[in-house]
Amino acid sequence: MRLAVFTSKYPARIATFFERDMRALLETGIEIDVFAISPLEESAWQHALELLSPAQLPRERVHHLTIGSALRSAVPVLRRFRTALSDAWATLRSAARYGPVRLAMTAYALPKAWAWAAQAASSGVRYDHVLGYWGNYAGTCAYAFHRLAAPRAPFSIWLHAGTDLYRAPVFMEEKLRYADNVITCCEFNQAYILKQFAGVPRLAKKLHVSHHGLNLAEFPHRLDGRDTNRLLGVGALSQRKGFDYLIRAAHVLIARGTDVRVEIIGDGDERAALERLAADLGIAQRVEFRGWQPFNGVRDAMQRATLLVHPSDGLGDGLPNVLREAMALGAPVVASRVAGIPDALRDGCGVLVRPQDVGALAAALNRLLMDPDERRAIAVRARRRVDEHYDMWQNGVRLAAILRAKRRSASRASRPSLALTR
């Protein structure tokens, strides 16, 4: 099976779960071509996991186009094929409802789809399945590519989080109707999709949960030798991550005489505001901002941490990758009861608190800091959950089976207006 996978940006500093998913599919014998709609940043290759090294995914199977070359290749397609024009009109009209930024990003993605479709036709490359790895612009690009280059092959779309599901779902209902498989990363998203898009026919039958997995050989479970007062936050420094609640909760604990240290790994627009908050609260010397770190640096920090704290303030991530990693490594997790987080932390595999509640967060942190036996029990249960649900090799086998099992119905595959070679 040869699979065309459309993603937003690759290589990238943060692409770990994408790389793990792709590596797991490669292990099952699926051939993969990756189409990344963002411009190539050559320096980002240094951040790629060894799991997806050139020996596993040759660099010539990772495709990029400048917008200039995409437009030059797309113009003949637009002139010849009604499908491209109708798709452009429908997707751009949908995007316009969400403002000029969404409209511009959709307009940027479409010419790349048409150019890649033209390249596939001219080279004679045939794809057995097309996957939009993200539901938003990568999904739209995959949709437009499929309509021209591979209409007889199945089409799948994968939905993850606020980036492509909860906020500004451009052209989403149409893509869900068109897809043969709809894949998502957690049970919360499954219920959310069924509720938000209840009008899509047969949606429940083609909707699958595929958990992002970990290469567990890289995640030794460590119970002993941890710091006793280190609270770790990992993620992009954006408002939705809620790291201001972590800093405020730490201030509450320190004011009560508890000796805690906060370590925050990540970067983003909110960093300066978070640094000011720590200074204003008088705890700047207790809060360390380490900036973005590669995978090994994050793993080392998780192996030292007393607790991993993820105080999301609302719908943002589906199921944050760092939670699974901390659970695997033995760092007990305290996190907000939002989105897919309860899916992972239920049954005593972590501690859930109300979002945006500093008092509740401080109380949960204090209780665990004072109870090493409970921390240990949580860590043991959490690793068991990871072994059962988040092994990337097992999950890759299941995902490959979903992709291989699907066949596009004859009525949908035989529409003559969809074929680029018409």
Coordinates of C-alpha atoms in Angstrom, one line a residue:
M1 CA 0.0 0.0 0.0
R2 CA 1.3 3.5 -0.9
L3 CA -0.1 6.2 1.3
A4 CA -0.1 10.0 0.6
V5 CA -0.1 11.8 3.9
F6 CA -0.7 15.6 4.1
T7 CA 0.5 17.5 7.1
S8 CA 0.9 21.1 8.1
K9 CA 4.6 21.3 8.7
Y10 CA 7.4 18.8 8.5
P11 CA 10.2 18.8 9.5
A12 CA 9.4 20.9 12.6
R13 CA 10.7 21.4 16.1
I14 CA 7.5 19.9 17.5
A15 CA 6.4 16.9 15.4
T16 CA 6.9 14.0 17.7
F17 CA 3.5 12.3 17.6
F18 CA 3.4 12.7 13.8
E19 CA 6.8 11.1 13.5
R20 CA 5.8 8.3 15.8
D21 CA 2.5 7.6 13.9
M22 CA 4.3 7.6 10.6
R23 CA 7.1 5.3 11.8
A24 CA 4.6 2.9 13.2
L25 CA 2.8 2.7 9.8
L26 CA 6.1 2.2 8.0
E27 CA 6.8 -0.7 10.3
T28 CA 3.6 -2.4 9.0
G29 CA 4.9 -2.3 5.5
I30 CA 3.0 0.8 4.3
E31 CA 4.9 3.0 1.9
I32 CA 4.5 6.7 2.8
D33 CA 4.9 10.0 0.9
V34 CA 4.6 13.1 3.1
F35 CA 3.3 16.3 1.7
A36 CA 4.0 19.3 4.0
I37 CA 2.1 22.5 3.0
S38 CA 4.4 24.8 5.0
P39 CA 7.7 25.9 3.4
L40 CA 10.7 23.7 4.1
E41 CA 13.1 24.8 6.9
E42 CA 16.2 22.8 6.3
S43 CA 17.5 23.5 9.8
A44 CA 14.5 21.7 11.3
W45 CA 15.8 18.3 10.1
Q46 CA 18.1 18.3 13.1
H47 CA 15.0 18.0 15.4
A48 CA 13.6 14.9 13.6
L49 CA 13.4 11.8 15.7
E50 CA 15.6 8.9 14.7
L51 CA 12.5 6.9 14.4
L52 CA 11.9 8.7 11.1
S53 CA 15.5 9.0 9.9
P54 CA 16.4 8.9 6.2
A55 CA 16.8 5.2 6.5
Q56 CA 13.1 4.9 7.4
L57 CA 11.6 7.7 5.3
P58 CA 13.9 8.8 2.5
R59 CA 14.0 12.6 2.2
E60 CA 12.8 12.4 -1.4
R61 CA 9.5 11.0 0.0
V62 CA 8.9 14.3 1.9
H63 CA 7.5 16.8 -0.5
H64 CA 7.5 20.6 -0.4
L65 CA 6.6 23.3 -2.8
T66 CA 7.2 27.1 -2.8
I67 CA 4.0 29.0 -3.4
G68 CA 5.4 30.3 -6.7
S69 CA 6.1 26.9 -8.2
A70 CA 2.8 25.7 -6.9
L71 CA 0.9 28.5 -8.6
R72 CA 2.8 27.9 -11.9
S73 CA 1.8 24.2 -11.9
A74 CA -1.7 24.9 -10.6
V75 CA -2.8 27.3 -13.4
P76 CA -3.1 24.7 -16.1
V77 CA -5.1 22.4 -13.7
L78 CA -7.6 25.2 -13.0
R79 CA -8.0 25.9 -16.7
R80 CA -8.7 22.3 -17.6
F81 CA -10.6 20.7 -14.7
R82 CA -14.0 21.9 -13.4
T83 CA -13.4 19.9 -10.2
A84 CA -10.6 22.2 -9.2
L85 CA -12.6 25.3 -9.8
S86 CA -15.7 24.0 -7.9
D87 CA -13.5 22.9 -5.0
A88 CA -11.8 26.3 -4.9
W89 CA -15.2 28.1 -4.8
A90 CA -16.6 25.8 -2.1
T91 CA -13.6 25.8 0.2
L92 CA -12.9 29.5 -0.1
R93 CA -16.5 30.4 0.6
S94 CA -16.4 28.3 3.7
A95 CA -13.1 29.8 4.9
A96 CA -14.4 33.3 4.4
R97 CA -16.9 32.8 7.2
Y98 CA -14.0 32.4 9.6
G99 CA -12.2 35.6 8.7
P100 CA -9.3 36.8 6.5
V101 CA -6.6 34.7 8.1
R102 CA -8.5 31.4 7.6
L103 CA -9.3 32.5 4.0
A104 CA -5.7 33.3 3.2
M105 CA -4.4 30.0 4.7
T106 CA -7.0 28.0 2.7
A107 CA -6.1 29.9 -0.5
Y108 CA -2.4 29.1 0.2
A109 CA -3.1 25.4 0.5
L110 CA -5.2 24.8 -2.6
P111 CA -2.6 25.5 -5.3
K112 CA -0.2 23.1 -3.6
A113 CA -2.8 20.4 -3.8
W114 CA -3.4 20.9 -7.5
A115 CA 0.4 21.1 -8.3
W116 CA 1.1 17.9 -6.4
A117 CA -1.9 16.2 -8.2
A118 CA -0.4 17.3 -11.6
Q119 CA 3.0 16.0 -10.6
A120 CA 1.5 12.6 -9.6
A121 CA -0.3 12.4 -12.9
S122 CA 2.8 13.3 -14.9
S123 CA 5.1 10.9 -13.0
G124 CA 2.6 8.0 -13.1
V125 CA 2.6 7.6 -9.3
R126 CA -0.5 6.0 -8.0
Y127 CA -1.7 6.2 -4.4
D128 CA -3.7 3.5 -2.7
H129 CA -5.0 5.8 0.1
V130 CA -4.9 9.5 0.9
L131 CA -4.7 10.8 4.5
G132 CA -5.2 14.3 5.7
Y133 CA -3.3 14.1 8.9
W134 CA -4.8 17.3 10.2
G135 CA -8.3 18.3 9.6
N136 CA -7.8 22.0 8.8
Y137 CA -5.6 23.2 5.9
A138 CA -3.7 19.9 5.5
G139 CA -7.1 18.2 5.3
T140 CA -8.3 20.6 2.7
C141 CA -5.1 20.1 0.7
A142 CA -5.5 16.4 0.9
Y143 CA -9.2 16.6 -0.1
A144 CA -8.4 18.7 -3.2
F145 CA -5.5 16.4 -4.1
H146 CA -7.6 13.3 -3.8
R147 CA -10.4 14.7 -5.9
L148 CA -8.0 15.1 -8.8
A149 CA -5.2 12.5 -8.4
A150 CA -6.7 9.5 -6.6
P151 CA -10.5 9.6 -6.6
R152 CA -10.7 5.7 -6.8
A153 CA -8.6 5.3 -3.6
P154 CA -10.0 5.7 -0.1
F155 CA -9.7 9.1 1.6
S156 CA -9.2 9.5 5.4
I157 CA -9.0 12.5 7.6
W158 CA -7.5 12.7 11.1
L159 CA -8.8 15.3 13.6
H160 CA -6.8 16.2 16.7
A161 CA -7.5 19.4 18.7
G162 CA -8.3 23.1 18.8
T163 CA -6.0 23.7 15.9
D164 CA -8.2 21.7 13.5
L165 CA -11.3 20.6 15.3
Y166 CA -12.6 22.9 18.2
R167 CA -12.0 26.3 16.5
A168 CA -12.7 27.5 13.0
P169 CA -13.5 24.1 11.4
V170 CA -13.2 25.4 7.8
F171 CA -15.0 23.2 5.3
M172 CA -15.2 20.5 7.9
E173 CA -18.7 19.1 7.4
E174 CA -18.0 18.7 3.7
K175 CA -14.7 16.9 4.3
L176 CA -16.3 14.6 6.9
R177 CA -19.1 13.7 4.4
Y178 CA -16.5 13.0 1.7
A179 CA -14.1 10.9 3.9
D180 CA -14.2 7.1 3.9
N181 CA -12.5 7.1 7.4
V182 CA -12.6 9.8 10.1
I183 CA -9.9 9.2 12.7
T184 CA -9.3 11.0 16.0
C185 CA -6.9 10.7 18.9
C186 CA -9.1 10.3 21.9
E187 CA -12.6 9.2 23.1
F188 CA -13.5 12.8 24.0
N189 CA -13.0 13.9 20.4
Q190 CA -15.0 10.9 19.2
A191 CA -18.1 12.1 21.2
Y192 CA -17.4 15.7 20.3
I193 CA -17.3 15.0 16.5
L194 CA -20.5 13.0 16.7
K195 CA -22.3 15.8 18.5
Q196 CA -21.0 18.7 16.5
F197 CA -21.4 17.1 13.1
A198 CA -24.5 15.0 13.8
G199 CA -25.9 15.8 10.3
V200 CA -23.1 13.9 8.6
P201 CA -24.6 10.6 7.3
R202 CA -23.0 7.3 8.6
L203 CA -20.5 9.3 10.6
A204 CA -20.4 6.9 13.6
K205 CA -19.7 3.9 11.3
K206 CA -16.6 5.5 9.8
L207 CA -15.3 7.3 12.9
H208 CA -12.3 5.6 14.6
V209 CA -10.2 6.4 17.7
S210 CA -6.4 5.9 17.1
H211 CA -4.3 6.9 20.1
H212 CA -1.0 8.5 19.4
G213 CA 1.6 6.1 20.8
L214 CA 5.1 6.1 22.3
N215 CA 8.1 4.0 21.5
L216 CA 8.1 2.6 25.0
A217 CA 11.7 1.4 24.7
E218 CA 12.7 5.1 24.9
F219 CA 10.6 5.6 28.1
P220 CA 12.1 3.8 31.1
H221 CA 9.7 3.9 34.1
R222 CA 11.4 5.6 37.0
L223 CA 9.9 5.7 40.5
D224 CA 13.0 6.4 42.6
G225 CA 15.6 9.2 42.6
R226 CA 13.2 12.0 41.7
D227 CA 13.2 15.5 43.2
T228 CA 10.7 15.9 46.0
N229 CA 9.5 19.4 45.3
R230 CA 9.8 20.0 41.5
L231 CA 6.6 20.9 39.5
L232 CA 7.2 20.6 35.8
G233 CA 5.1 22.2 33.0
V234 CA 5.8 21.3 29.4
G235 CA 4.2 22.9 26.3
A236 CA 3.8 25.9 24.1
L237 CA 3.6 29.1 26.2
S238 CA 0.1 30.0 25.1
Q239 CA -2.8 31.1 27.1
R240 CA -4.7 27.9 26.6
K241 CA -2.0 25.8 28.3
G242 CA -2.8 27.6 31.6
F243 CA 0.7 27.9 33.0
D244 CA -0.3 31.1 34.7
Y245 CA -2.5 28.9 37.0
L246 CA 0.6 26.7 37.8
I247 CA 2.6 29.8 38.8
R248 CA -0.3 31.1 40.9
A249 CA -0.8 27.7 42.6
A250 CA 2.9 27.6 43.3
H251 CA 2.6 31.0 44.9
V252 CA -0.2 29.7 47.1
L253 CA 1.9 26.8 48.3
I254 CA 5.0 28.9 48.9
A255 CA 3.0 31.4 50.9
R256 CA 1.9 28.5 53.1
G257 CA 5.5 27.5 53.7
T258 CA 5.8 24.6 51.2
D259 CA 9.2 24.5 49.4
V260 CA 8.4 24.0 45.7
R261 CA 10.3 24.7 42.5
V262 CA 8.6 25.2 39.2
E263 CA 10.3 24.3 35.9
I264 CA 8.6 25.3 32.6
I265 CA 9.8 24.0 29.3
G266 CA 8.5 25.6 26.1
D267 CA 8.3 28.9 24.3
G268 CA 5.7 31.1 22.9
D269 CA 3.9 34.4 23.0
E270 CA 3.0 34.2 26.7
R271 CA 6.6 33.8 28.0
A272 CA 7.1 37.4 28.9
A273 CA 3.8 37.6 30.6
L274 CA 4.5 34.5 32.6
E275 CA 7.9 35.8 33.7
R276 CA 6.3 39.1 34.8
L277 CA 3.6 37.2 36.8
A278 CA 6.3 35.2 38.7
A279 CA 8.1 38.4 39.4
D280 CA 5.0 40.2 40.5
L281 CA 4.1 37.4 42.9
G282 CA 7.6 37.5 44.3
I283 CA 8.5 33.9 43.3
A284 CA 10.7 34.5 40.3
Q285 CA 13.6 32.8 41.9
R286 CA 11.5 29.7 42.3
V287 CA 10.4 29.5 38.7
E288 CA 12.8 28.5 35.9
F289 CA 11.9 29.1 32.3
R290 CA 14.1 26.8 30.2
G291 CA 12.7 27.6 26.7
W292 CA 12.1 25.0 24.0
Q293 CA 14.0 21.8 24.5
P294 CA 14.6 18.8 22.2
F295 CA 13.0 15.4 23.1
N296 CA 15.9 14.2 25.2
G297 CA 15.9 17.4 27.3
V298 CA 12.2 17.1 28.0
R299 CA 12.6 13.4 28.9
D300 CA 15.4 14.2 31.3
A301 CA 13.2 16.8 33.0
M302 CA 10.3 14.4 33.3
Q303 CA 12.6 11.9 34.9
R304 CA 13.6 14.4 37.6
A305 CA 10.2 15.9 38.2
T306 CA 8.0 15.3 41.3
L307 CA 4.9 16.0 39.3
L308 CA 4.0 16.9 35.7
V309 CA 1.4 19.7 35.8
H310 CA -0.8 20.5 32.8
P311 CA -3.5 23.1 33.9
S312 CA -5.2 23.7 30.5
D313 CA -7.8 26.5 30.8
G314 CA -10.2 25.0 28.4
L315 CA -10.6 23.2 25.0
G316 CA -7.2 23.3 23.3
D317 CA -5.4 20.0 23.0
G318 CA -7.2 16.8 22.5
L319 CA -4.9 14.7 24.6
P320 CA -1.6 16.4 25.2
N321 CA 1.4 14.3 24.2
V322 CA 3.3 15.3 27.3
L323 CA 0.8 13.6 29.5
R324 CA 1.4 10.2 27.9
E325 CA 5.2 10.7 28.1
A326 CA 5.1 11.7 31.8
M327 CA 2.9 8.7 32.6
A328 CA 5.3 6.4 30.8
L329 CA 8.3 7.8 32.6
G330 CA 6.8 7.6 36.1
A331 CA 6.0 11.3 36.7
P332 CA 2.5 11.5 38.3
V333 CA 0.3 14.0 36.4
V334 CA -2.0 16.7 37.7
A335 CA -4.1 18.2 34.9
S336 CA -7.4 20.0 34.1
R337 CA -10.5 18.0 33.6
V338 CA -10.9 19.1 29.9
A339 CA -11.0 17.5 26.5
G340 CA -9.3 14.1 26.3
I341 CA -7.3 14.4 29.5
P342 CA -9.8 12.4 31.6
D343 CA -9.6 9.6 29.0
A344 CA -5.9 9.1 30.0
L345 CA -6.0 9.9 33.7
R346 CA -9.2 8.0 34.8
D347 CA -9.1 5.1 37.3
G348 CA -6.4 6.7 39.4
C349 CA -3.8 7.2 36.7
G350 CA -3.5 10.9 37.6
V351 CA -5.3 13.7 39.4
L352 CA -7.9 15.8 37.7
V353 CA -8.8 19.4 38.8
R354 CA -11.3 21.9 37.6
P355 CA -9.8 24.2 35.0
Q356 CA -9.1 27.8 35.9
D357 CA -9.3 27.0 39.7
V358 CA -6.1 28.0 41.4
G359 CA -7.3 26.8 44.8
A360 CA -8.2 23.4 43.6
L361 CA -4.9 23.0 41.7
A362 CA -2.9 24.1 44.8
A363 CA -4.8 21.7 47.0
A364 CA -4.1 18.8 44.6
L365 CA -0.5 19.6 44.3
N366 CA 0.0 19.9 48.0
R367 CA -1.7 16.6 48.7
L368 CA 0.6 14.8 46.3
L369 CA 3.7 16.6 47.4
M370 CA 3.0 15.4 51.0
D371 CA 2.2 11.8 50.0
P372 CA 5.0 10.0 48.3
D373 CA 3.2 6.6 48.6
E374 CA 0.2 8.0 46.6
R375 CA 2.6 9.5 44.0
R376 CA 4.1 6.1 43.6
A377 CA 0.8 4.3 43.3
I378 CA -0.4 6.8 40.6
A379 CA 2.8 6.3 38.7
V380 CA 2.4 2.5 38.7
R381 CA -1.2 2.7 37.5
A382 CA -0.3 5.2 34.8
R383 CA 2.5 3.1 33.3
R384 CA 0.0 0.2 33.1
R385 CA -2.4 2.4 31.2
V386 CA 0.3 3.5 28.8
D387 CA 1.4 -0.1 28.2
E388 CA -2.2 -1.0 27.4
H389 CA -3.3 2.0 25.3
Y390 CA -0.3 4.0 24.1
D391 CA 2.2 1.6 22.6
M392 CA 3.0 3.1 19.2
W393 CA 3.8 -0.3 17.5
Q394 CA 0.5 -1.9 18.6
N395 CA -1.5 1.3 17.7
G396 CA 0.3 1.4 14.3
V397 CA -0.9 -2.1 13.5
R398 CA -4.5 -1.1 14.4
L399 CA -4.3 2.1 12.3
A400 CA -2.8 0.2 9.3
A401 CA -5.7 -2.3 9.5
I402 CA -8.2 0.6 9.4
L403 CA -6.6 2.1 6.4
R404 CA -6.1 -1.2 4.5
A405 CA -9.7 -2.4 5.2
K406 CA -11.4 0.5 3.6
R407 CA -12.5 0.4 -0.1
R408 CA -14.1 3.4 -1.8
S409 CA -17.6 2.6 -3.1
A410 CA -17.9 2.1 -6.9
S411 CA -20.4 4.9 -7.2
R412 CA -18.0 7.4 -5.5
A413 CA -14.9 6.2 -7.3
S414 CA -16.3 6.3 -10.8
R415 CA -17.2 10.0 -11.1
P416 CA -15.5 11.0 -14.4
S417 CA -15.2 14.7 -13.5
L418 CA -12.9 13.8 -10.6
A419 CA -10.0 12.2 -12.5
L420 CA -7.1 14.4 -13.5
T421 CA -6.4 12.1 -16.5
R422 CA -9.9 12.6 -17.8

